[in-house]
Tab-separated table of C-alpha atoms in Angstrom:
chain	number	residue	atom	x	y	z
L	1023	UNK	CA	0.000	0.000	0.000
L	1024	UNK	CA	2.967	2.290	-0.433
L	1025	UNK	CA	2.287	5.287	-2.642
L	1026	UNK	CA	3.036	4.613	-6.311
L	1027	UNK	CA	3.932	8.276	-6.698
L	1028	UNK	CA	5.478	10.580	-4.077
L	1029	UNK	CA	3.119	12.925	-2.251
L	1030	UNK	CA	5.311	15.813	-3.414
L	1031	UNK	CA	7.972	14.943	-6.001
L	1032	UNK	CA	9.813	18.192	-5.180
L	1033	UNK	CA	10.354	17.203	-1.535
L	1034	UNK	CA	13.883	16.074	-0.514
L	1035	UNK	CA	12.788	12.640	0.735
L	1036	UNK	CA	10.136	11.985	-1.917
L	1037	UNK	CA	9.740	8.248	-2.436
L	1038	UNK	CA	11.211	7.236	0.936
L	1039	UNK	CA	9.047	4.609	2.645
L	1040	UNK	CA	8.822	4.787	6.430
L	1041	UNK	CA	6.940	2.373	8.673
L	1042	UNK	CA	6.273	3.912	12.079
L	1043	UNK	CA	5.649	1.478	14.942
L	1044	UNK	CA	5.745	4.274	17.487
L	1045	UNK	CA	3.490	6.245	19.765
L	1046	UNK	CA	3.466	9.232	22.144
L	1047	UNK	CA	6.169	11.745	21.077
L	1048	UNK	CA	9.828	10.888	20.306
L	1049	UNK	CA	9.126	8.299	17.587
L	1050	UNK	CA	6.149	10.152	16.072
L	1051	UNK	CA	8.195	13.380	16.048
L	1052	UNK	CA	10.866	11.664	13.955
L	1053	UNK	CA	8.155	10.243	11.684
L	1054	UNK	CA	6.478	13.627	11.251
L	1055	UNK	CA	9.790	15.301	10.425
L	1056	UNK	CA	10.454	12.704	7.723
L	1057	UNK	CA	6.886	13.134	6.433
L	1058	UNK	CA	7.355	16.904	6.174
L	1059	UNK	CA	10.499	16.204	4.149
L	1060	UNK	CA	8.423	14.137	1.739
L	1061	UNK	CA	8.597	10.557	3.015
L	1062	UNK	CA	5.575	8.264	2.789
L	1063	UNK	CA	5.001	7.449	6.471
L	1064	UNK	CA	2.573	4.711	7.467
L	1065	UNK	CA	1.773	4.870	11.167
L	1066	UNK	CA	0.757	1.532	12.680
L	1067	UNK	CA	-1.507	1.952	15.692
L	1068	UNK	CA	-3.037	-0.497	18.108
L	1069	UNK	CA	-6.803	-0.880	17.582
L	1070	UNK	CA	-7.421	1.625	20.392
L	1071	UNK	CA	-5.030	4.120	18.773
L	1072	UNK	CA	-2.004	6.122	19.875
L	1073	UNK	CA	-2.652	7.192	23.460
L	1074	UNK	CA	-2.036	10.834	22.633
L	1075	UNK	CA	-5.277	10.900	20.627
L	1076	UNK	CA	-6.923	11.243	24.047
L	1077	UNK	CA	-4.395	13.609	25.672
L	1078	UNK	CA	-6.757	16.539	25.945
L	1079	UNK	CA	-8.215	19.017	26.361
L	1080	UNK	CA	-7.802	20.834	24.115
L	1081	UNK	CA	-9.300	18.703	21.356
L	1082	UNK	CA	-9.311	19.360	17.621
L	1083	UNK	CA	-12.754	19.175	16.016
L	1084	UNK	CA	-12.577	18.176	12.354
L	1085	UNK	CA	-15.095	19.301	9.763
L	1086	UNK	CA	-16.783	15.891	9.824
L	1087	UNK	CA	-17.045	15.860	13.633
L	1088	UNK	CA	-14.008	13.668	14.329
L	1089	UNK	CA	-12.313	14.646	17.581
L	1090	UNK	CA	-8.686	14.097	18.655
L	1091	UNK	CA	-6.371	15.800	21.116
L	1092	UNK	CA	-4.357	18.757	19.868
L	1093	UNK	CA	-1.290	16.981	21.268
L	1094	UNK	CA	-1.738	14.138	18.767
L	1095	UNK	CA	-2.033	16.594	15.891
L	1096	UNK	CA	1.228	18.243	16.957
L	1097	UNK	CA	3.350	15.226	16.031
L	1098	UNK	CA	1.496	13.085	13.480
L	1099	UNK	CA	0.594	15.194	10.470
L	1100	UNK	CA	1.268	14.038	6.931
L	1101	UNK	CA	1.103	10.326	7.788
L	1102	UNK	CA	-1.259	7.497	6.955
L	1103	UNK	CA	-2.734	5.278	9.661
L	1104	UNK	CA	-3.505	1.597	9.841
L	1105	UNK	CA	-4.489	-0.395	12.904
L	1106	UNK	CA	-2.966	-3.736	13.800
L	1107	UNK	CA	-3.058	-6.172	16.676
L	1108	UNK	CA	0.271	-7.969	16.515
L	1109	UNK	CA	-1.327	-10.991	18.202
L	1110	UNK	CA	-3.573	-11.411	15.170
L	1111	UNK	CA	-1.824	-13.396	12.424
L	1112	UNK	CA	-3.452	-11.464	9.588
L	1113	UNK	CA	-2.603	-8.097	11.115
L	1114	UNK	CA	0.941	-9.184	11.840
L	1115	UNK	CA	1.376	-10.491	8.307
L	1116	UNK	CA	0.237	-7.174	6.895
L	1117	UNK	CA	2.728	-5.228	9.017
L	1118	UNK	CA	5.545	-7.641	8.170
L	1119	UNK	CA	4.800	-7.230	4.464
L	1120	UNK	CA	4.944	-3.447	4.803
L	1121	UNK	CA	8.282	-3.734	6.627
L	1122	UNK	CA	9.694	-5.841	3.803
L	1123	UNK	CA	9.122	-2.944	1.408
L	1124	UNK	CA	10.149	-0.136	3.751
L	1125	UNK	CA	13.322	1.910	3.666
L	1126	UNK	CA	12.969	2.840	7.335
L	1127	UNK	CA	11.265	1.383	10.378
L	1128	UNK	CA	10.859	3.507	13.503
L	1129	UNK	CA	9.826	1.740	16.709
L	1130	UNK	CA	9.739	2.722	20.362
L	1131	UNK	CA	8.803	-0.473	22.168
L	1132	UNK	CA	10.789	-1.624	25.184
L	1133	UNK	CA	13.987	-3.353	24.039
L	1134	UNK	CA	13.338	-6.898	22.862
L	1135	UNK	CA	9.539	-6.668	22.929
L	1136	UNK	CA	9.109	-6.915	19.146
L	1137	UNK	CA	11.260	-10.052	18.819
L	1138	UNK	CA	8.380	-12.398	19.622
L	1139	UNK	CA	6.413	-10.926	16.713
L	1140	UNK	CA	9.313	-11.119	14.252
L	1141	UNK	CA	9.333	-7.333	13.951
L	1142	UNK	CA	12.813	-6.853	15.394
L	1143	UNK	CA	15.720	-5.744	13.241
L	1144	UNK	CA	17.355	-9.161	12.924
L	1145	UNK	CA	14.118	-10.761	11.732
L	1146	UNK	CA	13.180	-8.057	9.240
L	1147	UNK	CA	16.727	-7.852	7.897
L	1148	UNK	CA	16.360	-11.308	6.348
L	1149	UNK	CA	13.855	-10.054	3.768
L	1150	UNK	CA	15.051	-6.450	3.665
L	1151	UNK	CA	18.858	-6.210	3.951
L	1152	UNK	CA	18.839	-2.486	3.144
L	1153	UNK	CA	16.497	-1.585	6.005
L	1154	UNK	CA	17.366	1.328	8.286
L	1155	UNK	CA	15.737	0.341	11.559
L	1156	UNK	CA	15.566	2.969	14.315
L	1157	UNK	CA	14.813	1.788	17.858
L	1158	UNK	CA	13.898	4.576	20.266
L	1159	UNK	CA	13.744	3.786	23.972
L	1160	UNK	CA	14.213	5.486	27.298
L	1161	UNK	CA	17.660	4.126	28.096
L	1162	UNK	CA	18.878	2.205	25.041
L	1163	UNK	CA	19.221	-1.405	23.985
L	1164	UNK	CA	21.796	-2.272	26.671
L	1165	UNK	CA	22.936	-1.160	30.115
L	1166	UNK	CA	21.427	-1.664	33.589
L	1167	UNK	CA	18.363	0.498	32.858
L	1168	UNK	CA	17.639	-1.146	29.495
L	1169	UNK	CA	14.239	-2.497	30.539
L	1170	UNK	CA	12.952	0.686	32.191
L	1171	UNK	CA	10.346	2.728	30.317
L	1172	UNK	CA	11.334	6.185	29.141
L	1173	UNK	CA	9.374	9.207	30.305
L	1174	UNK	CA	10.443	12.709	29.366
L	1175	UNK	CA	9.973	14.127	32.885
L	1176	UNK	CA	12.068	11.365	34.456
L	1177	UNK	CA	14.805	11.755	31.849
L	1178	UNK	CA	14.888	15.529	32.335
L	1179	UNK	CA	15.421	14.887	36.042
L	1180	UNK	CA	18.162	12.289	35.497
L	1181	UNK	CA	20.027	14.128	32.744
L	1182	UNK	CA	20.983	17.221	34.729
L	1183	UNK	CA	18.460	19.448	32.920
L	1184	UNK	CA	16.350	20.068	36.006
L	1185	UNK	CA	19.339	20.672	38.257
L	1186	UNK	CA	20.429	23.406	35.841
L	1187	UNK	CA	16.976	24.956	35.369
L	1188	UNK	CA	15.244	27.341	37.752
L	1189	UNK	CA	16.153	30.217	40.011
L	1190	UNK	CA	19.399	29.899	42.004
L	1191	UNK	CA	17.553	29.731	45.335
L	1192	UNK	CA	14.500	27.912	43.958
L	1193	UNK	CA	13.555	24.329	43.240
L	1194	UNK	CA	14.830	22.457	40.184
L	1195	UNK	CA	12.465	22.889	37.229
L	1196	UNK	CA	11.688	20.903	34.109
L	1197	UNK	CA	11.571	22.558	30.718
L	1198	UNK	CA	8.070	23.607	29.661
L	1199	UNK	CA	8.396	21.510	26.499
L	1200	UNK	CA	9.025	17.753	26.405
L	1201	UNK	CA	12.569	18.544	25.430
L	1202	UNK	CA	14.027	15.056	25.975
L	1203	UNK	CA	11.418	13.475	23.709
L	1204	UNK	CA	11.658	16.168	21.058
L	1205	UNK	CA	15.430	16.187	20.826
L	1206	UNK	CA	15.535	12.399	20.747
L	1207	UNK	CA	13.138	12.562	17.803
L	1208	UNK	CA	15.387	15.058	16.031
L	1209	UNK	CA	18.593	13.132	16.781
L	1210	UNK	CA	16.817	10.013	15.477
L	1211	UNK	CA	15.949	11.817	12.250
L	1212	UNK	CA	19.617	12.763	11.814
L	1213	UNK	CA	20.714	9.178	12.489
L	1214	UNK	CA	18.157	7.765	10.031
L	1215	UNK	CA	19.374	10.031	7.254
L	1216	UNK	CA	22.989	9.150	8.059
L	1217	UNK	CA	22.111	5.455	7.831
L	1218	UNK	CA	20.412	6.042	4.477
L	1219	UNK	CA	23.486	7.876	3.209
L	1220	UNK	CA	25.639	4.938	4.310
L	1221	UNK	CA	23.245	2.506	2.594
L	1222	UNK	CA	23.745	4.454	-0.628
L	1223	UNK	CA	27.475	3.650	-0.336
L	1224	UNK	CA	27.343	0.092	0.991
L	1225	UNK	CA	23.907	-1.253	0.043
L	1226	UNK	CA	23.350	-2.491	3.579
L	1227	UNK	CA	20.988	-1.404	6.315
L	1228	UNK	CA	21.605	-0.374	9.890
L	1229	UNK	CA	20.126	-0.847	13.351
L	1230	UNK	CA	20.040	2.552	15.036
L	1231	UNK	CA	19.884	2.506	18.849
L	1232	UNK	CA	18.536	5.834	20.148
L	1233	UNK	CA	17.906	6.554	23.839
L	1234	UNK	CA	16.123	9.547	25.345
L	1235	UNK	CA	18.687	9.501	28.139
L	1236	UNK	CA	21.689	9.510	25.782
L	1237	UNK	CA	20.248	12.382	23.768
L	1238	UNK	CA	19.556	14.462	26.863
L	1239	UNK	CA	23.002	13.834	28.350
L	1240	UNK	CA	24.517	14.827	24.986
L	1241	UNK	CA	22.641	18.136	25.187
L	1242	UNK	CA	24.586	19.120	28.314
L	1243	UNK	CA	27.136	20.377	25.775
L	1244	UNK	CA	29.180	23.263	27.244
L	1245	UNK	CA	27.777	22.642	30.732
L	1246	UNK	CA	29.301	19.172	30.639
L	1247	UNK	CA	32.582	20.657	29.458
L	1248	UNK	CA	32.491	23.131	32.343
L	1249	UNK	CA	32.115	20.212	34.741
L	1250	UNK	CA	34.940	18.277	33.046
L	1251	UNK	CA	37.139	21.361	33.382
L	1252	UNK	CA	36.397	22.362	36.979
L	1253	UNK	CA	35.074	19.207	38.627
L	1254	UNK	CA	32.256	21.374	40.002
L	1255	UNK	CA	28.534	21.182	39.280
L	1256	UNK	CA	27.443	24.143	37.140
L	1257	UNK	CA	25.118	26.333	39.226
L	1258	UNK	CA	21.453	26.904	38.588
L	1259	UNK	CA	21.336	30.426	37.142
L	1260	UNK	CA	17.675	31.222	36.437
L	1261	UNK	CA	17.649	33.640	33.497
L	1262	UNK	CA	21.321	34.513	33.867
L	1263	UNK	CA	24.103	33.014	31.774
L	1264	UNK	CA	26.851	31.171	33.610
L	1265	UNK	CA	29.577	32.415	31.261
L	1266	UNK	CA	28.315	35.855	30.146
L	1267	UNK	CA	27.246	39.053	31.947
L	1268	UNK	CA	25.248	41.291	31.757
L	1269	UNK	CA	23.032	38.816	29.982
L	1270	UNK	CA	19.516	38.117	31.177
L	1271	UNK	CA	16.018	39.449	31.801
L	1272	UNK	CA	15.731	43.090	32.821
L	1273	UNK	CA	12.744	45.293	33.765
L	1274	UNK	CA	11.262	48.183	31.809
L	1275	UNK	CA	8.317	50.443	32.559
L	1276	UNK	CA	5.923	48.115	30.761
L	1277	UNK	CA	7.361	44.624	30.846
L	1278	UNK	CA	10.630	42.711	30.923
L	1279	UNK	CA	13.091	42.365	28.057
L	1280	UNK	CA	15.960	40.042	27.315
L	1281	UNK	CA	19.387	41.623	26.792
L	1282	UNK	CA	22.159	39.476	25.344
L	1283	UNK	CA	25.390	41.482	24.900
L	1284	UNK	CA	27.511	38.380	24.478
L	1285	UNK	CA	30.952	40.014	24.185
L	1286	UNK	CA	32.887	43.093	25.264
L	1287	UNK	CA	32.090	45.033	22.084
L	1288	UNK	CA	28.342	44.500	22.465
L	1289	UNK	CA	28.470	45.337	26.155
L	1290	UNK	CA	30.110	48.673	25.363
L	1291	UNK	CA	27.367	49.370	22.819
L	1292	UNK	CA	24.786	48.648	25.533
L	1293	UNK	CA	26.453	51.213	27.772
L	1294	UNK	CA	26.238	53.679	24.897
L	1295	UNK	CA	22.470	53.055	24.686
L	1296	UNK	CA	22.222	54.151	28.324
L	1297	UNK	CA	24.789	56.933	27.864
L	1298	UNK	CA	26.768	55.453	30.744
L	1299	UNK	CA	30.106	56.660	29.377
L	1300	UNK	CA	31.410	56.706	32.927
L	1301	UNK	CA	31.411	52.899	32.912
L	1302	UNK	CA	33.199	52.406	29.614
L	1303	UNK	CA	36.618	52.377	31.236
L	1304	UNK	CA	35.609	50.907	34.597
L	1305	UNK	CA	38.112	48.086	35.156
L	1306	UNK	CA	35.492	45.979	36.949
L	1307	UNK	CA	33.360	45.776	33.822
L	1308	UNK	CA	35.839	46.139	30.961
L	1309	UNK	CA	35.981	42.390	30.234
L	1310	UNK	CA	33.475	39.580	30.398
L	1311	UNK	CA	35.561	37.893	33.089
L	1312	UNK	CA	35.414	41.073	35.139
L	1313	UNK	CA	31.661	41.327	34.699
L	1314	UNK	CA	31.231	37.715	35.791
L	1315	UNK	CA	33.282	38.448	38.921
L	1316	UNK	CA	31.162	41.538	39.570
L	1317	UNK	CA	27.876	40.167	38.270
L	1318	UNK	CA	25.662	41.478	41.069
L	1319	UNK	CA	26.943	45.035	40.664
L	1320	UNK	CA	26.718	45.253	36.868
L	1321	UNK	CA	23.366	43.468	36.645
L	1322	UNK	CA	22.022	45.899	39.224
L	1323	UNK	CA	23.300	48.896	37.258
L	1324	UNK	CA	21.794	47.625	34.006
L	1325	UNK	CA	18.459	46.911	35.718
L	1326	UNK	CA	18.354	50.488	37.061
L	1327	UNK	CA	18.922	51.796	33.544
L	1328	UNK	CA	16.386	49.581	31.784
L	1329	UNK	CA	13.719	50.465	34.344
L	1330	UNK	CA	13.809	54.067	33.044
L	1331	UNK	CA	12.691	52.963	29.577
L	1332	UNK	CA	9.523	51.775	27.914
L	1333	UNK	CA	9.923	48.300	26.496
L	1334	UNK	CA	9.546	49.094	22.804
L	1335	UNK	CA	11.702	52.226	23.007
L	1336	UNK	CA	14.512	50.271	24.626
L	1337	UNK	CA	14.285	47.479	22.067
L	1338	UNK	CA	14.417	50.013	19.242
L	1339	UNK	CA	17.442	51.728	20.770
L	1340	UNK	CA	19.210	48.390	21.152
L	1341	UNK	CA	18.417	47.493	17.555
L	1342	UNK	CA	19.846	50.807	16.378
L	1343	UNK	CA	23.092	50.071	18.217
L	1344	UNK	CA	23.222	46.401	17.185
L	1345	UNK	CA	22.706	45.115	20.738
L	1346	UNK	CA	20.921	41.718	20.797
L	1347	UNK	CA	17.637	42.183	22.645
L	1348	UNK	CA	14.080	40.938	22.450
L	1349	UNK	CA	10.664	40.913	24.066
L	1350	UNK	CA	9.308	37.957	26.020
L	1351	UNK	CA	6.325	36.853	23.955
L	1352	UNK	CA	3.303	34.776	24.840
L	1353	UNK	CA	2.599	31.916	22.424
L	1354	UNK	CA	-0.257	33.932	20.910
L	1355	UNK	CA	2.141	36.809	20.277
L	1356	UNK	CA	4.695	34.524	18.613
L	1357	UNK	CA	2.315	33.830	15.747
L	1358	UNK	CA	1.633	37.549	15.281
L	1359	UNK	CA	5.361	38.326	15.115
L	1360	UNK	CA	6.121	39.695	11.619
L	1361	UNK	CA	9.229	37.547	11.241
L	1362	UNK	CA	7.275	34.368	11.996
L	1363	UNK	CA	4.662	35.411	9.451
L	1364	UNK	CA	7.282	36.300	6.845
L	1365	UNK	CA	8.953	32.916	7.243
L	1366	UNK	CA	5.644	31.082	6.817
L	1367	UNK	CA	5.935	29.104	10.023
L	1368	UNK	CA	2.237	28.216	9.952
L	1369	UNK	CA	0.271	26.771	7.069
L	1370	UNK	CA	-3.316	25.720	6.355
L	1371	UNK	CA	-4.196	22.033	6.275
L	1372	UNK	CA	-7.214	20.072	5.162
L	1373	UNK	CA	-10.199	19.887	7.509
L	1374	UNK	CA	-9.769	23.561	8.382
L	1375	UNK	CA	-6.721	22.903	10.585
L	1376	UNK	CA	-3.537	24.925	11.010
L	1377	UNK	CA	-0.084	23.333	11.050
L	1378	UNK	CA	3.272	24.433	12.440
L	1379	UNK	CA	5.861	24.100	9.686
L	1380	UNK	CA	9.098	22.201	10.134
L	1381	UNK	CA	11.897	24.807	9.984
L	1382	UNK	CA	13.549	23.590	6.771
L	1383	UNK	CA	13.992	25.815	3.747
L	1384	UNK	CA	15.724	24.595	0.616
L	1385	UNK	CA	16.859	26.456	-2.484
L	1386	UNK	CA	15.514	23.832	-4.870
L	1387	UNK	CA	13.132	21.624	-2.893
L	1388	UNK	CA	9.818	21.868	-1.098
L	1389	UNK	CA	8.287	20.367	2.006
L	1390	UNK	CA	5.328	18.012	1.748
L	1391	UNK	CA	2.745	19.908	3.769
L	1392	UNK	CA	-1.019	20.314	3.902
L	1393	UNK	CA	-2.189	16.933	5.153
L	1394	UNK	CA	-3.375	16.742	8.771
L	1395	UNK	CA	-2.822	13.853	11.137
L	1396	UNK	CA	-4.646	10.718	10.024
L	1397	UNK	CA	-7.858	9.469	11.500
L	1398	UNK	CA	-7.416	6.195	13.345
L	1399	UNK	CA	-7.133	3.376	10.818
L	1400	UNK	CA	-8.168	5.547	7.885
L	1401	UNK	CA	-6.007	3.461	5.526
L	1402	UNK	CA	-7.037	0.029	6.769
């Protein structure tokens, strides 16, 4: 039941066949990203459907009265849906046949759980030696936590994210987005495309082992390097930056702004905005290292200056001087932002729905957009 013709021949991954045996977020996010890039993605759901169909309110009401959670629509657009009970021989045979013709399989079952159905990599490889098979799990296919389920909140806690997030004297905080799931989905997409590139050279497939925990630990990036360098835990900094000052959220007469003068040159331009020429040669603040050592003093001075301004006037003055600065927008305001509109970050879909575009722009290719998330089993 793979498409005979690509959904959009101008899309980068037009003709790629992806079988998604995944639910909730990390796996579906990878599948949706590939679908936006033009792949034909068939989502296999249990008869009761992906659990996120019920993760509401809010719910999306389709033109024909169908009703699914907005959460589900956020990570499943552009796919087709079939239902299958792997314990049913006919259903299992149908899924196995689809896998034999797929370029990619994405699954996020607990490690080893698909072996008994013959849907594991080793089994499918026999009929499809070029298969790129991506297993997404909480902790990976080996290690002492291999058999534990993966939940974004738990992984954020265990990865160091929460210890680094929040006010210095406050409680650890999770990110507002399911960042461990989302980044694992993106890393998985990168790995899948790398495996496909390798297949083009070697003709052979690949088993890709992706773990939410690995991906989140990898995202510690420069914070991990700070720990490796000092042997000390990086502090929780709230809206401040551990390595740059004055860099953070500051008050104005009508709402806070973010200022991000990330080097000495930009900091001096910020002082020029405030006409604080007396500080330009102050040894305490002349270098970033000095400002870090005197963070409380310089942040206090900058806050006193910003509080004299209206928000928009300050942002305009910073823009004129080339100082990085921005407003703190509500989600509703984001989609009214002229830059977001100019970049076409939203698009209309069938059934009267609105989609959030994947952030890819190509000089000579298009995304495959416009189709909403599938109804449960609509392609059975």
